[in-house]
Short mmCIF file of C-alpha atoms in Angstrom, two decimals:
data_model
loop_
_atom_site.label_atom_id
_atom_site.label_comp_id
_atom_site.label_asym_id
_atom_site.label_seq_id
_atom_site.Cartn_x
_atom_site.Cartn_y
_atom_site.Cartn_z
CA UNK R 1 129.57 -11.67 159.61
CA UNK R 2 128.63 -14.21 156.95
CA UNK R 3 129.30 -13.63 153.27
CA UNK R 4 125.57 -13.24 152.63
CA UNK R 5 125.31 -10.51 155.23
CA UNK R 6 128.39 -8.79 153.82
CA UNK R 7 126.87 -8.81 150.33
CA UNK R 8 123.59 -7.44 151.69
CA UNK R 9 125.42 -4.71 153.57
CA UNK R 10 127.39 -3.80 150.42
CA UNK R 11 124.27 -3.62 148.32
CA UNK R 12 122.59 -1.44 150.93
CA UNK R 13 125.60 0.89 150.98
CA UNK R 14 125.61 1.15 147.20
CA UNK R 15 121.91 1.96 147.21
CA UNK R 16 122.13 4.78 149.74
CA UNK R 17 125.47 6.17 148.55
CA UNK R 18 125.88 5.55 144.84
CA UNK R 19 122.31 5.93 143.59
CA UNK R 20 121.92 9.53 144.88
CA UNK R 21 125.24 10.43 143.25
CA UNK R 22 124.09 8.98 139.94
CA UNK R 23 120.84 10.92 140.18
CA UNK R 24 122.75 14.14 140.84
CA UNK R 25 125.42 13.83 138.16
CA UNK R 26 123.91 11.84 135.30
CA UNK R 27 122.05 13.84 132.61
CA UNK R 28 118.47 14.39 133.70
CA UNK R 29 115.28 14.67 131.71
CA UNK R 30 113.22 17.82 132.19
CA UNK R 31 109.94 16.26 131.03
CA UNK R 32 108.35 12.88 131.62
CA UNK R 33 106.53 11.77 128.49
CA UNK R 34 105.02 8.85 130.38
CA UNK R 35 103.54 11.08 133.09
CA UNK R 36 103.02 14.05 130.72
CA UNK R 37 104.45 16.58 133.14
CA UNK R 38 107.53 18.68 133.85
CA UNK R 39 109.84 17.02 136.33
CA UNK R 40 111.06 18.76 139.48
CA UNK R 41 114.23 20.83 139.20
CA UNK R 42 117.06 20.77 141.71
CA UNK R 43 116.12 23.27 144.45
CA UNK R 44 118.06 26.41 145.23
CA UNK R 45 120.59 25.78 147.99
CA UNK R 46 120.66 28.81 150.30
CA UNK R 47 120.70 29.35 154.02
CA UNK R 48 117.13 30.60 153.84
CA UNK R 49 115.81 27.55 151.92
CA UNK R 50 117.58 25.25 154.38
CA UNK R 51 116.11 27.05 157.38
CA UNK R 52 112.52 27.11 156.17
CA UNK R 53 112.61 23.54 154.86
CA UNK R 54 112.08 24.40 151.20
CA UNK R 55 115.39 22.83 150.17
CA UNK R 56 114.65 19.42 151.70
CA UNK R 57 111.11 19.44 150.34
CA UNK R 58 112.38 20.37 146.89
CA UNK R 59 115.18 17.82 147.05
CA UNK R 60 112.74 15.04 147.96
CA UNK R 61 110.60 15.94 144.95
CA UNK R 62 113.68 16.10 142.72
CA UNK R 63 114.99 12.75 144.00
CA UNK R 64 111.61 11.07 143.49
CA UNK R 65 111.17 12.47 139.96
CA UNK R 66 114.66 11.53 138.78
CA UNK R 67 115.07 8.20 140.53
CA UNK R 68 116.87 5.70 138.28
CA UNK R 69 114.46 3.38 136.44
CA UNK R 70 111.57 5.29 137.99
CA UNK R 71 108.90 3.68 135.79
CA UNK R 72 110.16 0.21 136.67
CA UNK R 73 110.00 1.01 140.37
CA UNK R 74 106.44 2.32 140.01
CA UNK R 75 105.38 -0.86 138.21
CA UNK R 76 107.06 -3.05 140.83
CA UNK R 77 105.44 -1.12 143.67
CA UNK R 78 102.02 -1.50 142.06
CA UNK R 79 102.46 -5.25 141.63
CA UNK R 80 103.60 -5.71 145.21
CA UNK R 81 100.64 -3.75 146.58
CA UNK R 82 98.19 -5.69 144.41
CA UNK R 83 99.69 -8.94 145.68
CA UNK R 84 99.18 -7.62 149.21
CA UNK R 85 95.47 -7.28 148.46
CA UNK R 86 95.27 -3.53 147.90
CA UNK R 87 92.82 -2.20 145.32
CA UNK R 88 94.02 1.40 145.37
CA UNK R 89 97.54 2.51 144.48
CA UNK R 90 98.76 6.11 144.25
CA UNK R 91 95.21 7.45 144.27
CA UNK R 92 94.03 5.09 141.53
CA UNK R 93 91.54 2.26 141.92
CA UNK R 94 92.87 -0.73 139.98
CA UNK R 95 90.05 -2.87 138.64
CA UNK R 96 90.22 -5.87 136.35
CA UNK R 97 89.27 -3.98 133.22
CA UNK R 98 89.87 -0.32 134.08
CA UNK R 99 91.61 2.27 136.23
CA UNK R 100 89.57 4.92 138.06
CA UNK R 101 90.98 8.10 139.58
CA UNK R 102 90.01 8.44 143.24
CA UNK R 103 88.15 11.65 144.12
CA UNK R 104 87.77 12.23 147.85
CA UNK R 105 86.89 15.19 150.01
CA UNK R 106 87.34 18.82 149.02
CA UNK R 107 88.22 22.22 150.38
CA UNK R 108 84.84 23.85 150.96
CA UNK R 109 86.38 27.30 151.24
CA UNK R 110 88.07 26.95 147.84
CA UNK R 111 84.88 25.67 146.19
CA UNK R 112 82.93 28.58 147.68
CA UNK R 113 85.51 30.99 146.24
CA UNK R 114 85.27 29.33 142.83
CA UNK R 115 81.48 29.56 142.83
CA UNK R 116 81.64 33.20 143.91
CA UNK R 117 84.20 34.04 141.21
CA UNK R 118 82.09 32.45 138.47
CA UNK R 119 78.78 33.98 139.54
CA UNK R 120 80.39 37.38 140.04
CA UNK R 121 81.95 37.17 136.59
CA UNK R 122 78.63 36.17 135.01
CA UNK R 123 76.91 39.08 136.74
CA UNK R 124 79.49 41.61 135.50
CA UNK R 125 80.07 40.47 131.94
CA UNK R 126 76.55 40.93 130.63
CA UNK R 127 76.74 37.86 128.35
CA UNK R 128 74.55 34.74 128.81
CA UNK R 129 76.62 32.18 130.73
CA UNK R 130 76.21 28.45 131.33
CA UNK R 131 77.97 26.03 133.66
CA UNK R 132 78.83 22.41 132.84
CA UNK R 133 80.22 20.56 135.87
CA UNK R 134 81.13 17.05 134.77
CA UNK R 135 81.21 14.03 137.11
CA UNK R 136 84.22 11.76 136.71
CA UNK R 137 84.29 7.99 136.37
CA UNK R 138 84.74 7.75 140.15
CA UNK R 139 81.13 8.89 140.47
CA UNK R 140 79.41 7.46 137.41
CA UNK R 141 81.06 4.05 137.70
CA UNK R 142 81.25 3.89 141.49
CA UNK R 143 79.21 0.68 141.57
CA UNK R 144 82.36 -1.03 140.26
CA UNK R 145 84.28 0.01 143.38
CA UNK R 146 84.27 -1.77 146.71
CA UNK R 147 81.20 -1.08 148.88
CA UNK R 148 81.68 2.00 151.04
CA UNK R 149 84.78 3.08 149.13
CA UNK R 150 85.82 6.48 150.56
CA UNK R 151 84.93 8.66 147.59
CA UNK R 152 83.21 12.00 147.14
CA UNK R 153 79.49 12.09 146.39
CA UNK R 154 79.89 14.13 143.21
CA UNK R 155 76.17 14.24 142.50
CA UNK R 156 75.57 16.11 145.74
CA UNK R 157 78.51 18.40 145.04
CA UNK R 158 77.20 19.28 141.59
CA UNK R 159 73.71 19.95 142.94
CA UNK R 160 75.18 22.14 145.69
CA UNK R 161 77.27 24.17 143.24
CA UNK R 162 74.39 24.61 140.82
CA UNK R 163 72.05 25.70 143.62
CA UNK R 164 74.52 28.43 144.55
CA UNK R 165 74.61 29.85 141.03
CA UNK R 166 71.61 31.94 142.04
CA UNK R 167 70.22 32.14 138.52
CA UNK R 168 73.32 33.98 137.30
CA UNK R 169 74.13 31.08 134.95
CA UNK R 170 72.21 28.37 133.16
CA UNK R 171 73.29 24.91 134.31
CA UNK R 172 73.94 21.80 132.23
CA UNK R 173 72.78 18.47 133.65
CA UNK R 174 75.40 16.14 132.21
CA UNK R 175 75.16 13.81 135.21
CA UNK R 176 71.90 12.21 134.08
CA UNK R 177 72.94 11.16 130.55
CA UNK R 178 76.34 9.95 131.74
CA UNK R 179 74.74 7.94 134.53
CA UNK R 180 72.26 6.39 132.10
CA UNK R 181 75.15 5.36 129.84
CA UNK R 182 77.51 4.20 132.61
CA UNK R 183 78.04 0.80 130.96
CA UNK R 184 79.08 2.35 127.65
CA UNK R 185 82.57 3.51 126.67
CA UNK R 186 82.18 7.04 128.07
CA UNK R 187 85.44 7.21 130.08
CA UNK R 188 88.85 5.93 129.11
CA UNK R 189 90.09 2.86 130.97
CA UNK R 190 93.60 4.23 131.50
CA UNK R 191 93.01 7.99 131.54
CA UNK R 192 91.03 10.50 133.61
CA UNK R 193 89.21 12.08 130.65
CA UNK R 194 85.86 11.22 129.14
CA UNK R 195 85.89 9.64 125.69
CA UNK R 196 84.43 11.17 122.56
CA UNK R 197 81.17 9.33 123.30
CA UNK R 198 81.12 10.84 126.78
CA UNK R 199 81.80 14.27 125.29
CA UNK R 200 78.92 13.75 122.85
CA UNK R 201 76.58 13.17 125.80
CA UNK R 202 77.81 16.44 127.31
CA UNK R 203 77.23 18.21 123.98
CA UNK R 204 73.68 16.85 123.83
CA UNK R 205 72.99 17.92 127.43
CA UNK R 206 74.16 21.48 126.68
CA UNK R 207 71.80 21.90 123.73
CA UNK R 208 68.87 23.23 125.74
CA UNK R 209 70.69 25.88 127.84
CA UNK R 210 72.79 26.97 124.83
CA UNK R 211 69.87 26.84 122.40
CA UNK R 212 70.99 24.64 119.51
CA UNK R 213 69.55 21.52 117.87
CA UNK R 214 71.69 18.47 118.66
CA UNK R 215 73.07 16.53 115.72
CA UNK R 216 72.07 12.89 116.18
CA UNK R 217 74.79 10.42 117.08
CA UNK R 218 73.98 8.30 114.03
CA UNK R 219 74.78 11.25 111.75
CA UNK R 220 78.47 11.22 112.71
CA UNK R 221 81.18 9.21 111.01
CA UNK R 222 83.50 7.65 113.60
CA UNK R 223 87.19 7.09 112.93
CA UNK R 224 89.22 4.93 115.29
CA UNK R 225 92.33 7.11 115.22
CA UNK R 226 94.40 5.05 117.67
CA UNK R 227 94.08 1.73 119.47
CA UNK R 228 97.15 2.06 121.70
CA UNK R 229 96.45 4.95 124.08
CA UNK R 230 97.73 4.58 127.65
CA UNK R 231 96.70 7.64 129.64
CA UNK R 232 97.45 9.53 132.84
CA UNK R 233 96.14 6.87 135.24
CA UNK R 234 98.31 4.22 133.64
CA UNK R 235 101.29 6.52 134.15
CA UNK R 236 100.55 6.75 137.88
CA UNK R 237 100.63 3.00 138.45
CA UNK R 238 102.27 1.47 135.33
CA UNK R 239 99.70 -1.31 135.29
CA UNK R 240 98.70 -2.57 131.85
CA UNK R 241 96.26 -5.33 132.82
CA UNK R 242 93.41 -3.23 131.41
CA UNK R 243 94.90 -3.00 127.94
CA UNK R 244 95.08 0.21 125.89
CA UNK R 245 92.32 2.67 125.05
CA UNK R 246 90.95 3.74 121.68
CA UNK R 247 90.89 7.35 120.50
CA UNK R 248 87.83 8.12 118.35
CA UNK R 249 87.25 11.12 116.09
CA UNK R 250 83.66 12.07 115.24
CA UNK R 251 82.95 13.96 112.03
CA UNK R 252 79.68 15.19 110.49
CA UNK R 253 80.08 15.32 106.70
CA UNK R 254 76.94 17.41 106.18
CA UNK R 255 77.81 19.91 108.89
CA UNK R 256 80.00 22.96 109.26
CA UNK R 257 83.62 22.89 108.17
CA UNK R 258 86.60 24.09 110.16
CA UNK R 259 88.43 26.89 108.36
CA UNK R 260 91.33 27.22 110.78
CA UNK R 261 92.40 26.70 114.39
CA UNK R 262 94.61 29.30 116.05
CA UNK R 263 96.65 28.28 119.09
CA UNK R 264 97.92 31.18 121.21
CA UNK R 265 100.75 30.07 123.52
CA UNK R 266 101.07 33.49 125.14
CA UNK R 267 104.25 34.29 123.24
CA UNK R 268 103.39 33.05 119.74
CA UNK R 269 100.57 31.80 117.54
CA UNK R 270 100.27 28.71 115.37
CA UNK R 271 97.56 28.05 112.80
CA UNK R 272 96.17 24.60 111.98
CA UNK R 273 93.59 23.41 109.46
CA UNK R 274 91.94 20.80 111.70
CA UNK R 275 90.71 20.34 115.28
CA UNK R 276 92.52 16.99 115.36
CA UNK R 277 96.27 17.36 115.84
CA UNK R 278 97.28 13.93 114.57
CA UNK R 279 100.95 14.36 115.42
CA UNK R 280 100.07 13.58 119.04
CA UNK R 281 98.92 10.10 117.99
CA UNK R 282 102.61 9.20 117.69
CA UNK R 283 103.28 10.39 121.25
CA UNK R 284 102.35 9.22 124.71
CA UNK R 285 99.85 12.06 125.24
CA UNK R 286 97.38 11.01 122.57
CA UNK R 287 94.46 12.83 124.20
CA UNK R 288 96.15 16.08 123.14
CA UNK R 289 95.30 15.18 119.55
CA UNK R 290 92.04 16.91 120.47
CA UNK R 291 93.02 20.55 119.83
CA UNK R 292 96.49 20.18 121.31
CA UNK R 293 97.74 20.45 124.87
CA UNK R 294 96.53 23.11 127.30
CA UNK R 295 97.31 26.65 126.17
CA UNK R 296 96.06 30.11 127.21
CA UNK R 297 93.80 30.38 124.15
CA UNK R 298 92.73 28.10 121.31
CA UNK R 299 90.24 29.49 118.78
CA UNK R 300 88.30 27.44 116.24
CA UNK R 301 86.88 29.23 113.17
CA UNK R 302 84.18 27.52 111.09
CA UNK R 303 81.87 28.37 108.19
CA UNK R 304 78.75 28.17 110.39
CA UNK R 305 76.20 30.50 108.78
CA UNK R 306 74.76 31.79 112.07
CA UNK R 307 78.00 33.61 112.87
CA UNK R 308 77.63 33.12 116.63
CA UNK R 309 80.64 33.24 118.95
CA UNK R 310 81.20 31.09 122.05
CA UNK R 311 83.80 31.51 124.79
CA UNK R 312 84.63 28.31 126.67
CA UNK R 313 86.42 28.77 130.02
CA UNK R 314 87.65 25.30 130.68
CA UNK R 315 89.83 22.42 131.71
CA UNK R 316 90.97 19.71 129.29
CA UNK R 317 87.57 17.94 129.21
CA UNK R 318 86.52 20.70 126.81
CA UNK R 319 89.04 19.60 124.17
CA UNK R 320 86.96 16.62 123.05
CA UNK R 321 83.70 18.57 123.54
CA UNK R 322 84.46 21.54 121.28
CA UNK R 323 84.52 19.48 118.04
CA UNK R 324 80.81 18.81 118.62
CA UNK R 325 80.03 22.40 119.59
CA UNK R 326 81.74 23.61 116.41
CA UNK R 327 78.66 22.51 114.46
CA UNK R 328 76.77 25.52 115.84
CA UNK R 329 79.27 28.38 116.11
CA UNK R 330 81.35 30.38 113.66
CA UNK R 331 83.96 30.99 116.35
CA UNK R 332 84.78 29.16 119.58
CA UNK R 333 87.57 30.34 121.87
CA UNK R 334 88.83 28.10 124.64
CA UNK R 335 90.44 30.00 127.52
CA UNK R 336 92.47 28.20 130.19
CA UNK R 337 92.80 30.28 133.36
CA UNK R 338 95.76 28.20 134.53
CA UNK R 339 97.89 29.99 131.96
CA UNK R 340 96.64 33.53 132.52
CA UNK R 341 97.93 35.95 135.13
CA UNK R 342 95.89 38.98 134.12
CA UNK R 343 92.22 39.83 133.86
CA UNK R 344 90.63 37.69 131.14
CA UNK R 345 88.91 40.81 129.82
CA UNK R 346 92.32 42.29 128.97
CA UNK R 347 93.02 39.41 126.60
CA UNK R 348 89.65 38.94 124.89
CA UNK R 349 86.70 41.20 124.17
CA UNK R 350 84.16 39.50 126.41
CA UNK R 351 81.29 41.55 125.03
CA UNK R 352 81.89 40.24 121.51
CA UNK R 353 80.74 36.74 122.47
CA UNK R 354 77.14 35.61 122.23
CA UNK R 355 77.53 33.03 125.02
CA UNK R 356 80.07 31.88 127.61
CA UNK R 357 80.30 28.25 128.74
CA UNK R 358 82.25 27.00 131.77
CA UNK R 359 83.45 23.41 131.37
CA UNK R 360 85.10 21.70 134.34
CA UNK R 361 85.21 18.16 135.62
CA UNK R 362 84.47 17.83 139.33
CA UNK R 363 87.98 16.82 140.36
CA UNK R 364 89.55 19.85 138.70
CA UNK R 365 86.85 22.20 139.92
CA UNK R 366 87.32 21.32 143.60
CA UNK R 367 91.12 21.71 143.34
CA UNK R 368 91.58 24.55 140.84
CA UNK R 369 92.99 27.69 142.46
CA UNK R 370 92.95 29.65 139.20
CA UNK R 371 89.19 30.14 138.84
CA UNK R 372 89.41 32.99 141.34
CA UNK R 373 91.26 34.93 138.64
CA UNK R 374 87.82 35.67 137.24
CA UNK R 375 87.49 38.08 140.17
CA UNK R 376 90.24 40.29 138.74
CA UNK R 377 88.80 43.65 137.85
CA UNK R 378 91.88 45.77 137.26
#
């Protein structure tokens, strides 16, 4: 065996033997700031978990999450696949000036259950309800993708869901204004959320079903709060060719004022004096500067003279939408079903609200297994 082969064999041995030991015994992070998620824990080692395969599955997830220099490996993998001519890496389309999350097929049974849960809830609660199903960039900006890219027709999905609402809810057509503004900065380049401008278009679209007069875009002051936001899609591929995003805050000096914001974590409450949590601007997850990260309940109190109350059952797209809605309500409560394990009616007085608005982006809606919690009646 030549020296070169011996060195290669030694390096291979070190990789398969030493690296796993380092992963097991070196101090491990519990949270990835770059990916904004909790990392996998070491699985329970029992005879039962070995037999049913849960241990190996859990170990693979743990190994992948805690691999040494994980971010560097992700970046290297992305570069190698781009050099090989691929345009999609880890479920993300990599374009010259933006990243777009791929949205493919969906579980029709799950979507049917979600529609049934929402319409059943609207029928029971006795409060006027509206549904805002938001297309993602994969739909609105699909003309930037390769012809015949295998992506979901979100327009058809939205129309199908709305048609099955059976008149139980009003529906918000946010597709049309987003599509008309597809060349504007309505989605982040490195993140899966819509921008503040995109959220404004959603706010305008909701004015008719919710019954308020939209504040004109020109009436808002716009503050560029951050110019160095790299979002969730960047974290999946570690590809910075698009450059960072800008976080914008919209304020209406002549409008209502926020009196306080109460964040209920399930075990404690915190009170803030603004809807913009600027501390997040110093962190990786800058989008959470819009009303914080996802929590069971976040309630915004304003000095709106009408005194109306709105309940928003939502995903994180609502966080940049609510600052606009706050111009028309004295109280807005955001409820996130992902963090509730009991009937929503046991946590809030549903009858005390004047309106209820569902806010979901299409990708979350077709995957969310928590919406069925609305069917709880105990």
